[in-house]
Amino acid sequence: MAEKFDVKSIGQESSYSPDPSYKQNAWVRDYNWTYREFLSNPDEFWGNVARELEWYKPWDKVRDWNYPYAKWFVNGKLNITYNCLDRHALGKNRNKIALIWRGEGEAGRFYTYNQLYKAVMRFANGLKKIGVKRGDCVCIYMPLVPEQIIAMLACARIGAIHNVVFAGFGAGALNFRMNDAEAKFVITADVGMRRGKALPLKIIVDEAITNAPSVERVIVLRRQEPPIELHQEIEVDFNEIMEGVEVDCKPEVMDAEDLLFYLYTSGSTGAPKGVVHTCGGYMVGVYHTMKCVFDLKEDDIYWCTADPGWITGHSYIVYGPLCAGATVFITERTPDFPDPGAWWRLIEEQCITIFYTAPTAIRMFMKLGEEWPNKYDLSSLRILGSVGEPLNPEAFEWHYQVIGKTRCPIVDTWWQTEAGMHMITTLVGEPMKPGFAGKAIPGVVADVVDKNGRPVQTGQGGFLVIKEPWPSMFRTVLKNDERYRKYWFTIPNTYTAGDLAVKDTDGYIMVLGRADDVIIVAGHNIGTAEVESALVSHRAVAEAAAIGKPDPLKGNILKAFVILRVGHTPSDKLRSELIHHVRMTLGPIAMPSEIEFVDSLPKTRSGKIMRRVLKAKELGIDPGDISTLED
Ligand code: PRX
């Protein structure tokens, strides 16, 4: 990691300062002051955040750190759904809208906090009626409908551990997750809707449970008419289990360290990891970041375009926003159906104020052209967010100019399934630097270090690490504590995130990509993200992915796969122009030796490019686990 990165070549020296009113009205008005307050007494800082929430019994100790294991809010008792629901439904926010859902066509529904509270309690009682108990694992495999969120909250209400599996996964991936988590119950739907078509889900569950001995019952939300038949022995209807149950369901009193959920994340190699999250610390972490990072205000209409099947959905569709009393918008609609104006139309119709999406979506919109967003009134937008992969400067600029009309701060949030909550970003009101996620939020200690844990100099690449435990950190990897320990022992006393990053003179962190995506060309370390960022900065390029190809002389050469923007056609001339462009941007060492024009790139369902699939195809070898591949 000794290579010197020229930060200028990947980021831009430009920085944008939002209108001063953002800072004046922000929850965190002075980043430096708040950060110093946190550092001077982390326990007091987190204790103060936790006291904004309701507990049945306060904790004896904020943090118990027994490297590499942490306990937070020791002996505190709570139920996260009390904070997501009762706290608002029984107070002044009872008639505030908690959830707005839009399906395809005319389909739509909304729930006030009081209605959501009652819906969750009734379903929780239904779950109890069919035998779900505290500590049982319930696998949720559902489309993006309100019942998916109701199911998660109902599990949490009664102390069952949910394991949400994104409904785009196939039977094999679902089967692995059910078996590994020993799920006793599965909640699913007959179909999900995608681009005007009904996608069967129940059939996938049928296949996945044939070899899942732990599964006792399957609860099915039947959306279609006439309703599909259920197999009486193990299948029950989502709505029928609520018949005759009481409305009231007292929340289980949970210990702060009791388990809240498992969520599987794909490792760069090997089987998916069951990341384990607990009740108390997770609640405090997602509440804090929801409030401070999105600078949530009473009348915001907040839209996170993720699915609850991913950590982004867990933390920033369900638990964070509801703990903070937000109005959450969700939709089953895809961005490009029935036309590429679909999402912008929703922003106009719903008067969305906070819009949180992924760079891959932004780049897709860039490719489709400005005319689509320009047809709609996006003036309700106040804050834009990004997550999942580096927001390259060109995508930042486009998001900032075309969507935010240079008014809206962009919070590029770096975090992970394991982290549970936002870790690094540029808080609303602070100067933003395109290409840089920003700094550790108050509550987090992050740095960029070499392999021995020594901080690297400004402009030098290194490993992105977290130096202190944080409340919403995962507690282990299910049935594989060794994998958990590896995160903390790769560099002693430090959590190694597996990402490469670089810091500038102001301490802003640019995330370059995964450490395992680094390509060594002629002894030089090159992050795929750098090369891709350089390619995407060319006016003809919409998306790019770079891989290393073994080469007898240089060790590796770079090959790039490129999707062109509308209006550009592949040619040898353009190929040479792109190579020249990267050479001019990054220097000769990072110049791709080969460029292939493609129409699509293999991506995980959360939008990350699976470079190892491209590489395997290129080399004619087995791509390994591709259960997270989108198509
Ligand atoms: O490589 C980083 C990238 O996504 C990884 C975590 O993936 P996952 O656990 O699926 O969670 C995604 C949603 C939080 C990280 O190790 N990543 C996430 N956010 C960013 C990012 N890379 C750069 N910038 C980000 N804002």
XYZ file of C-alpha atoms and ligand atoms in Angstrom:
657
model
C 0.000 0.000 0.000
C 2.923 2.314 -0.406
C 1.753 3.779 -3.677
C 1.060 7.432 -3.656
C -2.411 8.238 -4.847
C -2.822 11.533 -6.506
C -6.063 12.506 -4.884
C -6.625 15.203 -7.473
C -6.773 12.620 -10.193
C -9.698 10.798 -8.648
C -11.488 13.419 -6.671
C -11.828 16.974 -7.727
C -10.434 19.877 -5.884
C -13.830 21.497 -5.983
C -15.838 21.632 -2.823
C -19.426 22.734 -2.446
C -20.823 24.525 0.543
C -24.540 24.261 1.073
C -26.632 27.304 1.878
C -25.760 28.448 5.439
C -29.357 27.832 6.524
C -28.654 24.102 6.399
C -25.943 24.448 9.000
C -27.910 26.854 11.153
C -30.821 24.446 11.367
C -28.923 21.151 11.476
C -29.046 18.734 14.400
C -25.277 18.828 14.342
C -24.474 22.488 13.794
C -20.775 22.278 14.366
C -19.158 19.032 13.312
C -15.777 19.748 14.923
C -17.274 20.747 18.249
C -19.625 17.746 18.364
C -16.852 15.400 17.367
C -14.600 16.732 20.147
C -17.450 16.340 22.645
C -17.811 12.724 21.574
C -14.078 12.025 21.830
C -13.825 13.616 25.250
C -16.320 11.123 26.656
C -17.689 8.502 24.243
C -19.800 6.783 26.906
C -21.468 10.000 27.897
C -22.047 10.864 24.236
C -23.769 7.562 23.447
C -25.558 7.497 26.798
C -27.093 10.888 25.981
C -28.311 9.607 22.612
C -29.776 6.491 24.215
C -31.635 8.579 26.801
C -33.646 10.178 23.983
C -35.293 6.765 23.554
C -37.539 4.766 25.878
C -36.161 1.920 27.998
C -37.942 -0.350 30.436
C -34.831 -0.332 32.569
C -31.770 1.866 32.091
C -28.373 0.327 31.482
C -25.751 -0.176 34.206
C -22.894 0.612 31.865
C -22.880 2.179 28.391
C -20.120 0.030 26.936
C -18.340 -3.116 27.985
C -15.380 -3.678 25.646
C -13.657 -7.000 25.932
C -11.678 -7.007 22.688
C -12.986 -8.060 20.184
C -16.371 -8.410 21.847
C -18.531 -5.479 22.862
C -21.677 -5.159 24.900
C -23.599 -1.923 24.804
C -26.098 -0.553 27.300
C -25.345 -3.440 29.608
C -28.443 -4.793 31.389
C -30.640 -2.163 29.715
C -34.106 -3.458 28.846
C -36.092 -2.294 25.846
C -38.163 -3.239 22.873
C -37.196 -1.514 19.637
C -40.796 -1.564 18.403
C -41.883 0.435 21.434
C -39.604 3.159 20.146
C -40.683 2.685 16.516
C -44.402 2.564 17.209
C -45.874 3.051 20.701
C -43.793 6.129 21.422
C -45.365 7.906 18.427
C -48.732 6.140 18.246
C -49.560 6.902 21.852
C -48.326 10.466 21.690
C -48.806 13.549 19.591
C -47.762 11.772 16.405
C -50.566 9.214 16.476
C -52.082 10.607 13.269
C -48.797 11.326 11.566
C -48.233 9.210 8.467
C -45.636 6.557 9.215
C -45.616 4.698 5.925
C -46.709 5.476 2.384
C -46.547 2.684 -0.149
C -47.037 2.885 -3.890
C -47.342 -0.216 -5.983
C -47.636 -0.443 -9.717
C -50.479 1.271 -11.546
C -52.966 2.741 -9.118
C -52.018 0.579 -6.139
C -51.185 2.536 -3.008
C -51.713 2.540 0.751
C -50.672 4.495 3.770
C -50.511 3.906 7.516
C -50.544 6.472 10.274
C -48.343 5.674 13.265
C -51.417 4.494 15.117
C -52.532 2.273 12.241
C -49.068 0.781 11.812
C -48.842 0.166 15.546
C -52.123 -1.739 15.500
C -51.281 -3.653 12.319
C -47.973 -4.789 13.830
C -49.583 -5.835 17.109
C -52.287 -7.835 15.362
C -49.783 -9.644 13.182
C -47.555 -10.222 16.213
C -50.511 -11.841 17.969
C -51.155 -13.894 14.834
C -47.547 -15.099 14.898
C -47.912 -16.068 18.547
C -51.122 -17.911 17.731
C -49.356 -20.176 15.255
C -46.556 -20.877 17.709
C -43.808 -18.324 17.068
C -41.855 -17.838 20.302
C -39.220 -15.495 21.609
C -35.822 -16.525 20.224
C -37.261 -18.356 17.184
C -35.802 -17.456 13.835
C -38.324 -16.242 11.257
C -37.216 -15.972 7.658
C -38.931 -13.165 5.737
C -38.911 -13.478 1.953
C -41.298 -10.834 0.707
C -41.699 -8.171 -1.936
C -41.525 -4.498 -1.046
C -45.014 -4.135 0.431
C -46.028 -2.768 3.852
C -46.544 -6.334 5.099
C -42.811 -6.941 4.769
C -42.151 -4.179 7.277
C -45.080 -5.238 9.466
C -43.632 -8.757 9.539
C -40.203 -7.516 10.634
C -41.640 -5.326 13.362
C -44.012 -8.057 14.555
C -41.056 -10.408 15.002
C -39.165 -7.768 16.951
C -42.267 -7.097 19.042
C -42.378 -10.675 20.330
C -38.630 -11.241 20.526
C -38.360 -13.506 17.475
C -35.188 -13.055 15.394
C -35.861 -12.109 11.822
C -33.751 -13.125 8.907
C -34.896 -11.115 5.914
C -33.837 -12.504 2.556
C -34.168 -10.169 -0.413
C -36.948 -11.500 -2.650
C -34.732 -11.436 -5.711
C -32.607 -14.297 -4.390
C -33.137 -17.754 -5.875
C -34.115 -20.958 -4.122
C -30.541 -22.081 -3.448
C -29.573 -18.834 -1.755
C -32.794 -18.824 0.254
C -32.279 -22.421 1.275
C -28.750 -21.692 2.498
C -29.966 -18.753 4.586
C -32.890 -20.673 6.078
C -30.734 -23.626 7.007
C -27.817 -21.655 8.358
C -30.154 -19.564 10.523
C -32.323 -22.591 11.412
C -35.474 -20.682 10.543
C -38.604 -22.234 12.023
C -41.046 -20.004 10.175
C -41.056 -18.422 6.758
C -43.160 -15.409 5.808
C -43.628 -14.920 2.082
C -46.067 -13.738 -0.587
C -47.500 -15.413 -3.654
C -45.899 -12.826 -5.939
C -43.881 -9.662 -6.132
C -44.520 -7.101 -8.883
C -41.746 -5.986 -11.181
C -42.083 -3.942 -14.357
C -45.735 -4.847 -14.808
C -45.226 -8.554 -14.281
C -46.074 -10.764 -11.316
C -42.961 -12.611 -10.213
C -43.779 -15.813 -8.366
C -42.116 -15.986 -4.940
C -44.003 -18.774 -3.249
C -42.745 -21.281 -5.853
C -39.203 -20.362 -4.867
C -40.033 -20.898 -1.199
C -41.610 -24.274 -2.053
C -38.342 -25.329 -3.642
C -36.163 -23.826 -0.918
C -37.940 -25.566 1.964
C -37.816 -29.070 0.496
C -34.416 -29.369 2.074
C -34.873 -27.122 5.110
C -35.724 -29.384 8.040
C -36.005 -26.564 10.578
C -38.978 -24.923 8.824
C -42.308 -25.717 10.526
C -44.773 -23.245 9.035
C -44.985 -20.954 6.007
C -47.121 -17.815 6.205
C -48.293 -16.601 2.817
C -49.529 -13.152 1.865
C -51.891 -13.834 -1.009
C -52.035 -10.826 -3.304
C -53.541 -12.352 -6.398
C -57.109 -13.226 -7.320
C -58.201 -15.941 -7.115
C -55.983 -16.729 -4.126
C -53.554 -19.591 -4.589
C -54.300 -22.782 -2.683
C -52.377 -23.424 0.500
C -51.180 -26.760 1.794
C -53.085 -27.105 5.025
C -50.391 -28.907 7.027
C -47.732 -26.254 6.939
C -49.041 -23.191 5.090
C -51.217 -20.462 6.568
C -52.604 -17.240 5.180
C -50.995 -13.965 6.306
C -54.344 -12.323 7.056
C -56.113 -15.383 8.411
C -53.670 -15.816 11.282
C -54.891 -12.458 12.575
C -58.536 -13.489 12.669
C -59.914 -13.400 16.183
C -56.703 -12.149 17.783
C -56.627 -9.229 20.175
C -55.399 -5.899 18.911
C -53.162 -5.301 21.862
C -49.779 -7.043 21.985
C -47.441 -5.988 24.755
C -43.839 -5.784 23.576
C -41.459 -8.436 24.915
C -38.986 -6.923 27.314
C -35.650 -7.541 25.617
C -32.171 -7.249 27.017
C -30.026 -4.765 25.103
C -27.804 -7.645 23.989
C -30.637 -9.983 22.935
C -30.616 -10.755 19.230
C -32.718 -8.626 16.904
C -31.850 -10.062 13.496
C -29.532 -12.007 11.273
C -28.738 -10.610 7.862
C -26.598 -12.394 5.315
C -23.931 -10.577 3.419
C -21.774 -12.023 0.678
C -18.124 -12.218 1.514
C -15.672 -11.616 -1.285
C -14.971 -15.333 -1.047
C -16.667 -18.244 0.657
C -20.232 -18.743 1.859
C -22.432 -15.778 2.803
C -21.971 -14.557 6.364
C -24.873 -14.378 8.808
C -24.243 -11.015 10.425
C -25.712 -10.891 13.933
C -27.239 -7.686 15.310
C -28.636 -7.027 18.764
C -31.483 -4.880 20.091
C -30.115 -2.001 22.174
C -26.965 -0.761 20.489
C -28.459 -1.181 17.048
C -31.489 0.889 18.021
C -29.355 3.696 19.397
C -27.004 3.684 16.381
C -29.677 3.812 13.699
C -31.739 6.390 15.580
C -28.731 8.672 16.044
C -27.629 8.502 12.410
C -31.139 8.809 11.020
C -31.514 12.042 12.901
C -28.077 13.527 12.401
C -26.997 12.292 8.979
C -30.304 12.922 7.223
C -30.925 15.866 9.518
C -34.474 14.608 9.840
C -37.143 17.191 10.535
C -40.738 16.787 11.648
C -42.303 17.348 8.218
C -39.832 15.421 6.046
C -41.105 12.819 3.584
C -38.250 10.421 3.388
C -37.569 7.918 0.609
C -34.825 5.317 0.722
C -34.895 3.341 -2.516
C -33.322 0.198 -1.029
C -35.310 -2.906 -0.141
C -35.723 -3.944 3.495
C -33.956 -7.142 2.399
C -30.642 -5.298 2.665
C -29.043 -3.610 5.655
C -29.857 -0.212 4.143
C -33.517 -1.149 4.314
C -33.289 -2.565 7.844
C -31.584 0.515 9.226
C -32.922 3.308 7.006
C -36.355 2.174 5.867
C -37.532 0.420 8.988
C -35.768 0.889 12.314
C -33.959 4.239 11.997
C -36.773 6.281 10.434
C -39.503 4.795 12.592
C -37.501 5.231 15.813
C -37.058 8.850 14.775
C -40.776 9.251 13.940
C -40.318 9.915 10.213
C -42.791 9.601 7.360
C -41.344 6.865 5.197
C -42.147 6.406 1.531
C -41.589 3.030 -0.147
C -42.456 1.702 -3.558
C -42.457 -1.547 -5.430
C -41.941 0.404 -8.660
C -38.657 0.196 -10.513
C -36.963 3.399 -11.709
C -37.503 2.777 -15.405
C -41.044 1.412 -15.611
C -43.348 2.330 -17.268
C -40.795 4.937 -18.372
C -37.522 6.411 -17.074
C -39.449 9.180 -15.347
C -41.047 6.772 -12.844
C -39.034 7.775 -9.775
C -38.941 11.498 -10.552
C -42.720 11.421 -10.925
C -42.972 9.844 -7.473
C -40.752 12.556 -5.974
C -43.055 15.174 -7.467
C -46.273 13.418 -6.445
C -45.200 12.563 -2.922
C -43.239 15.765 -2.298
C -40.226 13.755 -1.192
C -37.784 15.836 0.841
C -34.987 13.324 1.529
C -34.007 10.961 -1.276
C -31.502 8.202 -0.462
C -30.325 6.022 -3.336
C -27.303 4.234 -4.799
C -24.594 5.436 -7.205
C -25.502 2.675 -9.617
C -29.001 4.142 -9.932
C -27.595 7.625 -10.364
C -25.300 6.454 -13.139
C -28.183 4.687 -14.817
C -30.138 7.939 -14.762
C -27.148 9.790 -16.159
C -27.130 7.375 -19.027
C -30.812 7.972 -19.726
C -30.315 11.716 -19.922
C -31.397 14.863 -18.114
C -34.662 15.204 -19.966
C -36.385 12.689 -17.701
C -35.809 14.371 -14.349
C -36.259 17.758 -16.010
C -39.883 16.927 -16.787
C -40.775 16.887 -13.099
C -40.906 19.318 -10.233
C -38.201 18.170 -7.842
C -38.259 21.310 -5.737
C -39.496 19.478 -2.614
C -36.083 17.784 -2.320
C -33.984 19.006 0.577
C -31.304 16.392 1.065
C -29.875 13.714 -1.236
C -28.140 10.575 -0.041
C -25.966 7.884 -1.565
C -24.856 4.471 -0.354
C -23.392 1.179 -1.460
C -20.302 2.026 -3.448
C -18.132 5.039 -4.145
C -20.094 7.969 -5.536
C -17.677 8.969 -8.256
C -17.257 12.721 -8.823
C -19.177 12.687 -12.104
C -22.158 10.950 -10.532
C -21.929 13.358 -7.588
C -21.958 16.337 -9.944
C -24.899 15.005 -11.889
C -26.885 14.232 -8.749
C -26.008 17.618 -7.326
C -26.736 19.649 -10.456
C -29.524 17.781 -12.217
C -31.493 16.383 -9.283
C -30.619 18.729 -6.435
C -30.369 21.817 -8.697
C -27.277 22.796 -6.672
C -29.515 23.357 -3.629
C -29.403 20.017 -1.851
C -26.517 18.689 0.210
C -25.510 15.145 -0.725
C -24.702 12.779 2.114
C -22.524 10.022 0.675
C -22.760 7.503 3.507
C -20.091 4.852 3.931
C -20.997 1.865 6.085
C -21.591 -1.890 5.896
C -23.979 -4.670 6.896
C -21.591 -5.369 9.759
C -21.632 -1.726 10.875
C -25.415 -1.486 11.107
C -25.338 2.302 10.835
C -23.701 5.137 8.895
C -20.038 5.507 9.818
C -18.502 8.071 7.471
C -20.179 10.902 5.619
C -20.239 14.663 5.201
C -22.833 15.959 7.590
C -25.470 18.311 6.228
C -24.132 21.852 6.249
C -20.450 20.868 6.002
C -18.504 21.498 2.755
C -18.867 18.573 0.357
C -16.097 17.231 -1.836
C -17.147 15.222 -4.868
C -15.640 11.743 -4.671
C -15.096 11.897 -0.904
C -17.553 10.268 1.493
C -16.295 12.622 4.221
C -15.317 12.112 7.845
C -16.261 9.755 10.655
C -19.564 10.861 12.141
C -19.575 11.935 15.799
C -19.668 8.579 17.596
C -17.233 6.800 15.290
C -13.438 6.741 15.118
C -12.225 5.908 11.608
C -8.847 6.127 9.936
C -6.820 5.048 6.923
C -3.829 2.926 7.937
C -1.131 0.670 6.512
C -1.091 -3.063 7.126
C 0.549 -2.551 10.505
C -2.112 -0.142 11.636
C -0.001 3.001 11.239
C -1.883 5.994 9.810
C -0.836 6.639 6.219
C 0.114 10.055 4.973
C -2.298 12.316 3.204
C -2.852 11.169 -0.352
C -1.569 7.652 0.279
C -3.853 4.682 -0.074
C -4.434 2.441 2.903
C -6.957 0.292 4.690
C -10.115 1.843 6.006
C -10.431 0.919 9.677
C -12.599 1.682 12.683
C -10.626 2.131 15.873
C -13.263 1.980 18.591
C -16.339 -0.193 19.027
C -19.658 1.431 18.153
C -23.153 0.576 19.444
C -24.641 -0.949 16.288
C -21.609 -3.067 15.450
C -22.392 -6.700 14.656
C -21.684 -9.022 17.551
C -20.548 -12.073 15.621
C -20.987 -14.059 12.416
C -23.603 -16.728 13.005
C -21.947 -20.108 13.638
C -18.626 -18.705 12.555
C -17.077 -16.554 15.251
C -13.679 -17.033 13.596
C -14.893 -14.924 10.678
C -15.967 -12.273 13.163
C -12.604 -12.315 14.905
C -10.804 -11.943 11.605
C -12.264 -8.465 11.149
C -10.685 -7.413 14.434
C -7.412 -9.316 14.303
C -6.212 -8.588 10.751
C -4.813 -5.411 12.269
C -4.759 -5.789 16.075
C -7.238 -3.729 18.108
C -8.781 -2.380 14.942
C -11.803 -3.256 12.854
C -10.664 -3.760 9.261
C -13.533 -2.982 6.936
C -11.946 -4.560 3.858
C -12.016 -1.301 1.918
C -9.204 0.821 0.602
C -9.321 4.526 1.123
C -7.316 7.701 0.965
C -7.462 10.831 3.099
C -6.932 14.407 1.966
C -5.382 17.262 3.900
C -8.714 18.156 5.501
C -9.179 14.587 6.749
C -11.880 13.781 4.189
C -11.935 10.108 3.292
C -12.350 8.865 -0.254
C -13.298 5.191 -0.406
C -11.512 3.593 -3.332
C -13.188 0.201 -3.301
C -12.733 -3.179 -1.746
C -9.261 -4.224 -0.736
C -9.808 -7.396 -2.706
C -10.526 -5.431 -5.848
C -7.087 -3.945 -5.930
C -5.076 -4.832 -8.972
C -1.307 -4.820 -8.947
C 0.017 -3.803 -12.341
C 3.761 -3.804 -12.721
C 4.132 -3.454 -8.964
C 1.702 -0.569 -8.693
C -1.467 -0.826 -6.685
C -4.456 0.320 -8.652
C -7.963 0.401 -7.207
C -10.601 -0.650 -9.673
C -12.668 2.281 -8.429
C -9.977 4.707 -9.548
C -9.878 3.372 -13.065
C -13.631 3.194 -13.263
C -13.985 6.684 -11.927
C -11.567 7.908 -14.568
C -13.467 6.148 -17.332
C -16.825 7.421 -16.131
C -15.445 10.938 -16.168
C -15.339 10.642 -19.978
C -18.459 12.110 -21.594
C -19.169 8.913 -23.570
C -19.129 6.539 -20.584
C -22.103 5.643 -18.398
C -20.595 2.811 -16.360
C -17.353 0.933 -16.175
C -15.809 -2.034 -14.403
C -12.140 -2.877 -14.272
C -10.456 -6.182 -13.568
C -6.910 -7.473 -13.515
C -5.844 -10.085 -16.084
C -2.735 -12.088 -15.312
C 0.150 -11.041 -17.524
C 3.571 -12.685 -17.689
C 5.392 -9.389 -17.876
C 3.475 -7.014 -15.643
C 1.867 -9.442 -13.229
C -1.488 -8.062 -14.249
C -2.846 -5.898 -16.965
C -6.032 -3.902 -16.672
C -9.092 -4.741 -18.636
C -12.122 -2.465 -18.527
C -15.710 -3.187 -19.448
C -17.566 -0.089 -20.497
C -21.239 0.801 -20.982
C -21.635 3.810 -23.240
C -24.101 6.619 -22.768
C -26.979 6.964 -25.200
C -25.787 8.631 -28.388
C -22.320 7.018 -28.418
C -21.363 3.920 -30.379
C -18.459 1.542 -29.861
C -15.509 2.038 -32.181
C -11.758 1.535 -32.163
C -11.349 5.285 -32.192
C -13.423 5.658 -29.038
C -11.515 2.796 -27.426
C -8.198 4.591 -27.983
C -9.716 7.838 -26.801
C -10.820 6.217 -23.523
C -7.422 4.663 -22.925
C -5.848 8.019 -23.560
C -8.349 9.654 -21.219
C -7.428 7.303 -18.353
C -3.766 7.854 -19.081
C -4.288 11.572 -18.836
C -6.363 11.280 -15.672
C -4.488 8.651 -13.677
C -1.173 8.249 -15.417
C 0.257 5.501 -17.617
C 0.354 2.832 -14.896
C -3.416 2.799 -14.624
C -4.078 2.681 -18.348
C -6.317 -0.203 -19.384
C -4.684 -2.460 -21.912
C -8.047 -3.682 -23.109
C -11.479 -2.148 -23.287
C -14.585 -4.093 -24.108
C -17.888 -2.364 -24.816
C -20.811 -4.106 -23.126
C -24.531 -3.511 -22.622
C -24.664 -4.550 -18.977
C -22.415 -5.487 -16.074
C -22.872 -8.339 -13.601
C -24.116 -6.797 -10.366
C -25.237 -7.901 -6.970
C -28.821 -7.083 -6.233
C -27.622 -4.215 -4.114
C -25.974 -2.774 -7.205
C -22.345 -3.627 -6.654
C -20.432 -4.718 -9.707
C -19.231 -8.307 -9.307
C -15.788 -7.941 -10.802
C -14.827 -11.469 -9.923
C -17.625 -12.718 -12.230
C -16.228 -10.623 -15.070
C -12.773 -11.884 -14.270
C -13.832 -15.531 -14.131
C -15.583 -15.173 -17.479
C -12.557 -13.510 -18.961
C -10.276 -16.259 -17.728
C -12.734 -19.050 -18.484
C -12.876 -20.239 -14.891
C -15.680 -20.975 -12.432
C -17.081 -17.730 -10.975
C -17.776 -19.353 -7.561
C -20.810 -18.289 -5.508
C -23.035 -16.138 -7.718
C -26.149 -16.297 -5.549
C -26.126 -12.527 -5.147
C -25.940 -11.874 -8.905
C -28.852 -9.809 -10.197
C -29.701 -11.440 -13.503
O -17.110 -1.386 -0.068
C -17.973 -0.623 0.740
C -19.244 -0.370 -0.007
O -20.137 -1.391 0.359
C -19.501 -2.267 1.316
C -20.535 -2.761 2.287
O -21.496 -3.485 1.582
P -22.806 -3.980 2.309
O -22.456 -4.686 3.552
O -23.573 -4.710 1.269
O -23.574 -2.678 2.722
C -23.986 -1.789 1.740
C -24.863 -0.725 2.358
C -24.335 -0.090 3.568
C -18.440 -1.437 1.931
O -17.426 -2.234 2.510
N -19.829 0.912 0.340
C -20.949 1.132 1.052
N -21.216 2.447 1.099
C -20.238 3.072 0.422
C -19.347 2.092 -0.051
N -18.239 2.404 -0.750
C -18.001 3.703 -0.981
N -18.807 4.695 -0.577
C -19.939 4.432 0.119
N -20.738 5.429 0.498
